[in-house]
C-alpha positions as CSV (number, residue, x, y, z in Angstrom):
1,M,93.2,-27.6,-124.7
2,A,94.5,-24.5,-126.7
3,I,93.9,-24.5,-130.4
4,A,97.1,-24.0,-132.4
5,T,97.6,-20.9,-134.5
6,A,98.7,-22.0,-138.0
7,P,102.4,-22.0,-138.7
8,A,103.5,-19.8,-141.6
9,V,102.4,-21.3,-144.9
10,A,103.5,-20.9,-148.5
11,E,101.2,-18.4,-150.2
12,A,100.4,-20.9,-153.0
13,G,101.3,-24.2,-154.5
14,P,101.3,-27.8,-153.1
15,L,103.0,-26.9,-149.8
16,G,100.5,-24.2,-149.0
17,D,97.7,-26.7,-149.7
18,A,99.3,-29.4,-147.6
19,L,99.8,-27.1,-144.7
20,Q,96.2,-25.7,-144.9
21,Q,94.9,-29.3,-144.9
22,L,96.9,-29.9,-141.8
23,D,95.6,-26.7,-140.2
24,A,92.0,-27.9,-140.8
25,A,92.7,-31.3,-139.3
26,I,94.3,-29.7,-136.2
27,D,91.2,-27.5,-135.7
28,V,89.0,-30.6,-135.7
29,L,91.3,-32.6,-133.4
30,G,92.0,-29.7,-131.0
31,Y,95.8,-30.3,-130.7
32,D,98.0,-27.7,-129.1
33,Q,100.4,-25.4,-130.9
34,G,103.5,-27.4,-130.1
35,L,102.1,-30.6,-131.6
36,H,100.8,-28.6,-134.6
37,R,104.3,-27.2,-135.3
38,L,105.9,-30.6,-135.0
39,L,103.5,-32.1,-137.5
40,A,103.9,-29.1,-139.9
41,R,107.7,-29.3,-140.2
42,P,109.9,-32.0,-141.8
43,R,112.0,-33.9,-139.3
44,R,114.9,-33.9,-141.7
45,E,115.7,-32.6,-145.2
46,M,118.7,-32.7,-147.4
47,S,119.6,-30.6,-150.5
48,V,122.4,-31.8,-152.6
49,S,124.3,-30.7,-155.7
50,I,124.7,-33.4,-158.4
51,P,127.6,-32.9,-160.8
52,L,127.0,-34.7,-164.0
53,R,129.5,-35.4,-166.9
54,R,127.4,-35.3,-170.0
55,D,128.1,-37.7,-172.8
56,D,129.7,-34.9,-174.8
57,G,132.2,-34.3,-171.9
58,S,130.6,-31.1,-170.6
59,I,129.8,-30.7,-166.9
60,E,126.4,-29.8,-165.6
61,V,125.3,-29.4,-161.9
62,L,121.8,-30.4,-161.0
63,S,119.9,-29.9,-157.7
64,G,118.5,-32.8,-155.7
65,Y,116.4,-33.1,-152.5
66,R,115.3,-35.7,-150.0
67,V,112.8,-34.7,-147.3
68,Q,111.8,-36.9,-144.4
69,H,108.6,-35.4,-143.0
70,N,107.9,-37.8,-140.1
71,F,109.0,-41.2,-138.8
72,S,107.1,-41.6,-135.6
73,R,105.3,-44.7,-137.0
74,G,108.3,-46.3,-138.7
75,P,111.0,-45.6,-141.3
76,A,110.4,-42.9,-143.9
77,K,108.9,-44.0,-147.2
78,G,108.4,-42.1,-150.5
79,G,109.2,-41.8,-154.1
80,L,112.0,-40.2,-156.1
81,R,110.8,-37.8,-158.8
82,F,112.7,-36.6,-161.9
83,S,111.0,-33.5,-163.2
84,P,111.9,-29.9,-164.4
85,Q,109.4,-28.6,-161.9
86,V,110.9,-30.2,-158.8
87,S,111.6,-27.8,-156.0
88,L,112.2,-28.1,-152.3
89,D,108.8,-26.8,-151.4
90,E,107.1,-29.4,-153.7
91,V,109.1,-32.2,-152.2
92,R,108.2,-31.0,-148.7
93,A,104.5,-31.1,-149.6
94,L,104.8,-34.5,-151.2
95,A,106.6,-35.9,-148.1
96,M,103.9,-34.6,-145.8
97,W,101.2,-36.2,-147.9
98,M,103.1,-39.5,-147.8
99,T,103.1,-39.3,-144.0
100,W,99.3,-39.1,-144.0
101,K,98.9,-41.7,-146.7
102,C,101.0,-44.3,-144.8
103,A,99.1,-43.6,-141.6
104,L,95.7,-43.6,-143.2
105,L,96.3,-47.1,-144.8
106,D,97.9,-48.3,-141.6
107,V,101.3,-48.9,-143.2
108,P,104.1,-48.7,-140.6
109,Y,106.0,-45.9,-142.3
110,G,106.5,-42.2,-142.1
111,G,106.5,-40.0,-145.1
112,A,109.4,-39.0,-147.3
113,K,110.0,-37.8,-150.8
114,G,112.9,-37.1,-153.1
115,G,113.4,-35.2,-156.3
116,I,115.9,-34.0,-158.9
117,T,115.3,-30.9,-161.0
118,I,115.8,-32.6,-164.4
119,D,113.9,-33.4,-167.6
120,P,114.7,-37.1,-168.0
121,T,113.7,-37.0,-171.7
122,M,116.6,-34.8,-172.4
123,Y,119.3,-37.2,-171.1
124,S,120.7,-40.5,-172.3
125,T,120.3,-43.7,-170.3
126,A,124.0,-43.5,-169.3
127,E,123.6,-39.9,-168.1
128,L,120.5,-40.8,-166.1
129,S,122.4,-43.7,-164.5
130,R,125.2,-41.3,-163.5
131,V,122.7,-38.8,-162.1
132,T,120.9,-41.5,-160.1
133,R,124.0,-43.0,-158.7
134,R,125.6,-39.7,-157.7
135,Y,122.3,-38.6,-156.0
136,T,122.1,-41.9,-154.2
137,N,125.7,-41.5,-153.0
138,E,125.0,-38.0,-151.7
139,I,121.9,-39.0,-149.7
140,L,123.4,-42.3,-148.6
141,P,123.7,-41.3,-144.9
142,I,120.0,-40.9,-144.5
143,I,118.5,-43.8,-146.5
144,G,118.4,-47.5,-145.7
145,P,115.9,-50.3,-145.2
146,E,115.4,-49.2,-141.6
147,K,115.7,-45.5,-142.2
148,D,114.2,-44.3,-145.5
149,I,113.1,-46.5,-148.5
150,P,112.8,-44.7,-151.9
151,A,110.5,-45.8,-154.7
152,P,109.7,-44.7,-158.3
153,D,107.6,-41.6,-159.0
154,I,107.2,-39.3,-162.0
155,G,110.2,-39.6,-164.3
156,T,111.6,-42.7,-162.6
157,D,111.0,-46.4,-162.9
158,E,112.3,-49.9,-162.1
159,Q,115.6,-49.2,-163.7
160,T,116.1,-46.1,-161.5
161,M,115.5,-48.2,-158.4
162,A,117.9,-50.9,-159.6
163,W,120.6,-48.3,-159.9
164,M,119.9,-46.9,-156.5
165,M,119.9,-50.4,-154.9
166,D,123.2,-51.2,-156.6
167,T,124.9,-48.0,-155.5
168,Y,123.7,-48.4,-151.9
169,S,124.8,-52.0,-151.9
170,A,128.2,-51.3,-153.3
171,N,128.8,-48.7,-150.6
172,V,127.8,-51.0,-147.7
173,G,129.6,-54.0,-149.2
174,Y,126.6,-56.4,-149.6
175,T,123.4,-56.6,-151.5
176,V,120.4,-54.9,-149.8
177,P,117.2,-55.4,-151.8
178,A,115.0,-53.7,-149.2
179,V,116.7,-50.3,-149.5
180,V,114.3,-49.4,-152.3
181,T,110.9,-50.7,-153.6
182,G,109.5,-50.7,-157.1
183,K,112.6,-52.7,-158.3
184,P,112.5,-55.3,-161.1
185,V,111.2,-58.6,-160.0
186,S,114.6,-60.2,-160.9
187,L,116.2,-58.0,-158.1
188,G,113.6,-58.7,-155.4
189,G,110.8,-56.6,-156.6
190,S,107.2,-57.6,-155.9
191,L,104.7,-59.0,-158.4
192,G,101.9,-56.5,-158.8
193,R,104.0,-53.4,-157.8
194,P,104.0,-51.7,-161.2
195,S,100.2,-51.7,-161.4
196,A,99.5,-51.2,-157.7
197,T,98.7,-47.5,-157.7
198,S,96.3,-47.8,-160.7
199,R,94.6,-50.8,-159.1
200,G,94.1,-48.9,-155.9
201,V,92.7,-45.9,-157.8
202,V,90.1,-48.2,-159.5
203,H,89.2,-50.0,-156.2
204,T,88.3,-46.7,-154.7
205,A,86.6,-45.4,-157.9
206,L,84.4,-48.5,-158.0
207,A,83.6,-48.1,-154.2
208,A,82.7,-44.5,-154.8
209,L,80.4,-45.5,-157.7
210,A,78.6,-48.0,-155.5
211,Y,78.3,-45.4,-152.8
212,R,76.6,-43.1,-155.2
213,G,74.3,-45.9,-156.5
214,L,76.0,-46.1,-159.9
215,V,76.7,-49.2,-161.9
216,P,80.0,-49.4,-163.8
217,A,78.5,-50.7,-167.0
218,R,76.3,-47.5,-167.2
219,T,79.0,-45.0,-166.3
220,S,81.7,-43.1,-168.1
221,A,85.1,-41.8,-167.1
222,A,87.9,-39.5,-168.3
223,V,91.5,-40.0,-167.2
224,Q,94.0,-37.1,-167.2
225,G,97.5,-38.5,-167.7
226,F,98.4,-41.7,-169.4
227,G,101.6,-42.6,-167.6
228,K,102.2,-45.3,-165.1
229,V,99.1,-44.4,-163.1
230,G,96.8,-43.1,-165.7
231,A,97.2,-45.8,-168.3
232,G,96.6,-48.5,-165.7
233,S,93.6,-46.7,-164.3
234,A,92.1,-46.4,-167.7
235,R,92.7,-50.1,-168.4
236,F,91.3,-51.4,-165.1
237,L,88.3,-49.1,-165.3
238,A,87.5,-50.4,-168.8
239,E,87.9,-54.0,-167.5
240,A,85.4,-53.2,-164.8
241,G,82.9,-52.2,-167.5
242,V,83.3,-48.4,-167.2
243,R,83.3,-46.6,-170.5
244,V,86.5,-44.6,-170.7
245,V,85.8,-41.8,-173.2
246,A,88.9,-39.6,-172.9
247,V,92.5,-39.7,-171.9
248,S,95.4,-37.2,-172.2
249,D,99.2,-37.1,-171.8
250,R,101.8,-34.3,-172.0
251,Y,101.3,-33.9,-175.7
252,G,97.5,-33.8,-176.0
253,A,94.2,-35.4,-175.4
254,I,91.8,-37.7,-177.3
255,H,88.0,-38.3,-176.9
256,N,85.5,-40.9,-178.2
257,A,82.0,-40.6,-176.7
258,A,81.4,-44.3,-177.4
259,G,84.4,-45.4,-175.4
260,L,88.1,-45.8,-176.2
261,D,89.7,-49.2,-177.0
262,I,92.2,-49.0,-174.2
263,T,94.2,-52.1,-175.3
264,A,94.6,-50.7,-178.8
265,L,95.5,-47.3,-177.3
266,E,98.2,-48.8,-175.2
267,L,99.7,-50.4,-178.3
268,H,99.6,-47.1,-180.1
269,V,101.3,-45.3,-177.2
270,A,104.0,-48.0,-177.0
271,T,104.7,-47.4,-180.8
272,C,104.2,-43.6,-181.0
273,G,105.0,-42.4,-177.5
274,T,101.8,-40.4,-177.2
275,V,98.0,-40.8,-177.2
276,C,97.9,-38.2,-180.1
277,G,97.2,-39.6,-183.5
278,F,95.2,-42.6,-182.2
279,G,92.8,-43.7,-184.9
280,G,89.9,-44.5,-182.7
281,A,89.3,-41.0,-181.3
282,A,89.3,-37.3,-182.0
283,E,91.9,-34.9,-180.6
284,I,90.6,-32.3,-178.1
285,D,92.1,-29.6,-176.0
286,P,93.7,-31.2,-172.9
287,D,92.0,-28.6,-170.7
288,D,88.6,-29.6,-172.0
289,L,89.1,-33.2,-170.8
290,L,88.7,-32.0,-167.2
291,T,85.3,-30.5,-167.9
292,L,83.8,-33.4,-169.9
293,D,80.3,-34.6,-169.0
294,V,81.4,-37.9,-167.4
295,D,80.6,-39.7,-164.1
296,V,84.2,-40.2,-163.0
297,L,87.2,-37.9,-163.5
298,V,90.6,-39.3,-162.7
299,P,93.3,-36.6,-162.6
300,A,96.4,-38.8,-162.7
301,A,99.2,-36.5,-163.7
302,V,100.5,-33.6,-161.6
303,E,99.5,-31.2,-158.9
304,G,97.0,-28.3,-159.1
305,V,95.2,-29.2,-162.4
306,I,91.8,-28.7,-160.8
307,N,91.8,-25.1,-159.5
308,L,89.6,-22.0,-159.3
309,R,89.8,-21.5,-163.0
310,N,88.0,-24.7,-163.9
311,A,86.4,-26.0,-160.7
312,H,83.0,-24.5,-161.5
313,D,83.1,-26.2,-164.9
314,I,83.8,-29.7,-163.6
315,R,80.8,-31.9,-164.7
316,A,82.0,-35.2,-163.2
317,S,80.0,-36.3,-160.1
318,I,83.0,-38.2,-158.7
319,V,86.7,-37.1,-158.8
320,V,89.2,-39.8,-157.9
321,E,92.7,-38.4,-157.4
322,G,95.3,-40.6,-159.0
323,A,97.9,-37.9,-158.8
324,N,99.3,-36.2,-155.6
325,G,97.6,-32.9,-154.9
326,P,95.7,-32.5,-158.3
327,T,93.0,-30.4,-156.6
328,T,93.8,-27.1,-155.0
329,N,92.1,-26.3,-151.6
330,D,90.1,-23.5,-153.2
331,A,88.8,-25.8,-155.9
332,D,88.1,-28.5,-153.3
333,A,85.7,-26.1,-151.6
334,V,83.9,-25.3,-154.8
335,L,83.5,-29.0,-155.7
336,D,82.1,-29.8,-152.2
337,D,79.6,-26.9,-152.5
338,R,78.5,-28.4,-155.9
339,G,78.1,-31.9,-154.5
340,V,81.0,-33.5,-156.3
341,L,82.4,-36.4,-154.3
342,V,86.2,-36.1,-154.2
343,V,88.2,-39.3,-153.2
344,P,91.4,-37.7,-151.9
345,D,94.9,-38.6,-153.1
346,I,96.1,-40.0,-149.8
347,L,93.4,-42.6,-150.1
348,A,92.9,-43.1,-153.8
349,N,96.5,-43.5,-154.9
350,A,97.8,-45.3,-151.8
351,G,98.0,-48.6,-153.7
352,G,101.6,-48.0,-154.6
353,V,102.9,-47.5,-151.1
354,I,100.8,-50.5,-149.9
355,V,102.5,-52.8,-152.3
356,S,105.8,-51.1,-151.7
357,Y,105.3,-52.2,-148.1
358,F,104.5,-55.7,-149.2
359,E,107.7,-55.7,-151.3
360,W,109.8,-54.4,-148.3
361,V,108.3,-57.2,-146.2
362,Q,109.1,-59.8,-148.8
363,G,112.6,-58.5,-149.2
364,N,113.3,-58.6,-145.5
365,Q,112.0,-62.1,-145.3
366,A,113.5,-63.3,-148.6
367,Y,110.1,-64.9,-149.3
368,W,108.0,-63.7,-152.2
369,W,104.2,-63.8,-152.7
370,T,102.2,-64.7,-155.8
371,A,100.6,-61.9,-157.8
372,D,97.1,-63.1,-156.7
373,Q,98.2,-62.8,-153.0
374,V,99.5,-59.3,-153.6
375,E,96.4,-58.1,-155.4
376,K,93.9,-59.6,-152.9
377,R,95.8,-58.1,-150.0
378,L,95.9,-54.7,-151.8
379,E,92.2,-54.8,-152.4
380,T,91.5,-55.6,-148.7
381,R,93.7,-52.7,-147.6
382,M,92.2,-50.2,-150.0
383,L,88.6,-51.1,-149.1
384,Q,89.4,-51.0,-145.4
385,G,90.7,-47.5,-146.0
386,W,87.7,-46.5,-147.9
387,R,85.3,-47.7,-145.3
388,S,87.3,-46.0,-142.5
389,V,87.3,-42.7,-144.2
390,L,83.6,-42.9,-145.2
391,E,82.6,-43.7,-141.6
392,T,84.6,-40.8,-140.2
393,A,83.2,-38.4,-142.8
394,T,79.7,-39.5,-142.0
395,R,80.1,-39.4,-138.3
396,R,81.9,-36.0,-138.1
397,G,80.1,-34.3,-141.0
398,L,83.4,-33.9,-143.0
399,T,84.4,-34.2,-146.6
400,L,86.3,-37.4,-147.6
401,R,89.5,-35.4,-147.7
402,Q,89.0,-33.8,-144.3
403,A,88.1,-37.2,-142.9
404,A,91.1,-38.9,-144.4
405,T,93.5,-36.1,-143.1
406,V,91.9,-36.1,-139.6
407,T,92.3,-39.9,-139.4
408,A,95.9,-39.9,-140.6
409,V,97.0,-36.9,-138.5
410,S,95.5,-38.4,-135.3
411,R,97.4,-41.7,-135.9
412,V,100.7,-39.9,-136.4
413,A,100.1,-37.7,-133.4
414,D,99.1,-40.7,-131.2
415,A,102.3,-42.4,-132.1
416,H,104.4,-39.3,-131.3
417,L,102.6,-38.7,-128.0
418,T,102.9,-42.3,-127.0
419,R,106.7,-42.4,-127.7
420,G,107.2,-39.0,-126.0
421,L,109.6,-36.1,-126.7
422,Y,113.3,-37.1,-126.5
423,P,115.3,-36.1,-124.5
């Protein structure tokens, strides 16, 4: 079978990394050029203009995107991001990673992602509601509980999903809870969904520690990012006995070699809006957090924070990717050469999409599970994924990222080949 030549890739950034990871998986699997091209390109993408009337009466026009990378295994699934850095290429990369994530954890979805180029901190709640509703109305033809199911991401939350659900439902004329996940429980959301990504990160972190023969009570961790994923990851690591010595957010970073009081820190952040100024720690340069002498590093913020500039200085023996694409491909090679175990994003942070799937199932059945049921099923799925990736990596002589991508790509390709090419 002919080996594919790589489709043109972006020179840099998340999309370039995503396409290069696909190229490597194709080389291992030996797929032909046609299948490679099909897997490299989104099946559908939409760019929209979002006119917004500001509270002062002025008009602003924002850019929004929704990319559906693949739906061979089921409806598309992926978050909606509000960030000044959102671009079409970033959304394309995130949608591709969602495809692999869903396939790797055997969730019956394809990958999608959405984004609006906006800094949500600069807009009122009323303005964000108008932006969300207009964006939802613009992408209405391509979303739905059997088509594409959005969820929260950076800069969005339960309230955003409630606005999306209400806008969609108003347009079709009846309430459709399953059109989005990550909703408030009062509107059909699932118990355990807000903390699901963080719990999944910690399940894989603890599995990686055990694989390396390390005991949580005698290990340390640093968490970059203290938002929805980072804060929960720090809390659950601490509850497992790991000494969390440093955390950071968009404003700065703090460090205490004896371990941070995460409960007190969360109260501080709830009051002050930042980790900075916390009395139980010293402030450090945020870049220095990534190179602290710890056992586990959890990058849980944005893409590309571990790169060629700092990869040689990473001292953690295990990196667990809470964010999407936090390690560039060049840095990944450096970490592998140095013996650092990297638990890839499409495995480590898959807890969110797993419990989103649980929420979608519950919404379609109008029957809700207990928090204990959700968390036990999440743990089972995460550990099954860990064992599958570890077995493939060992058998094929691959890194965990390579093994995860090969496994996921093969499952998506099998689904496509079984269905056939239409017409």
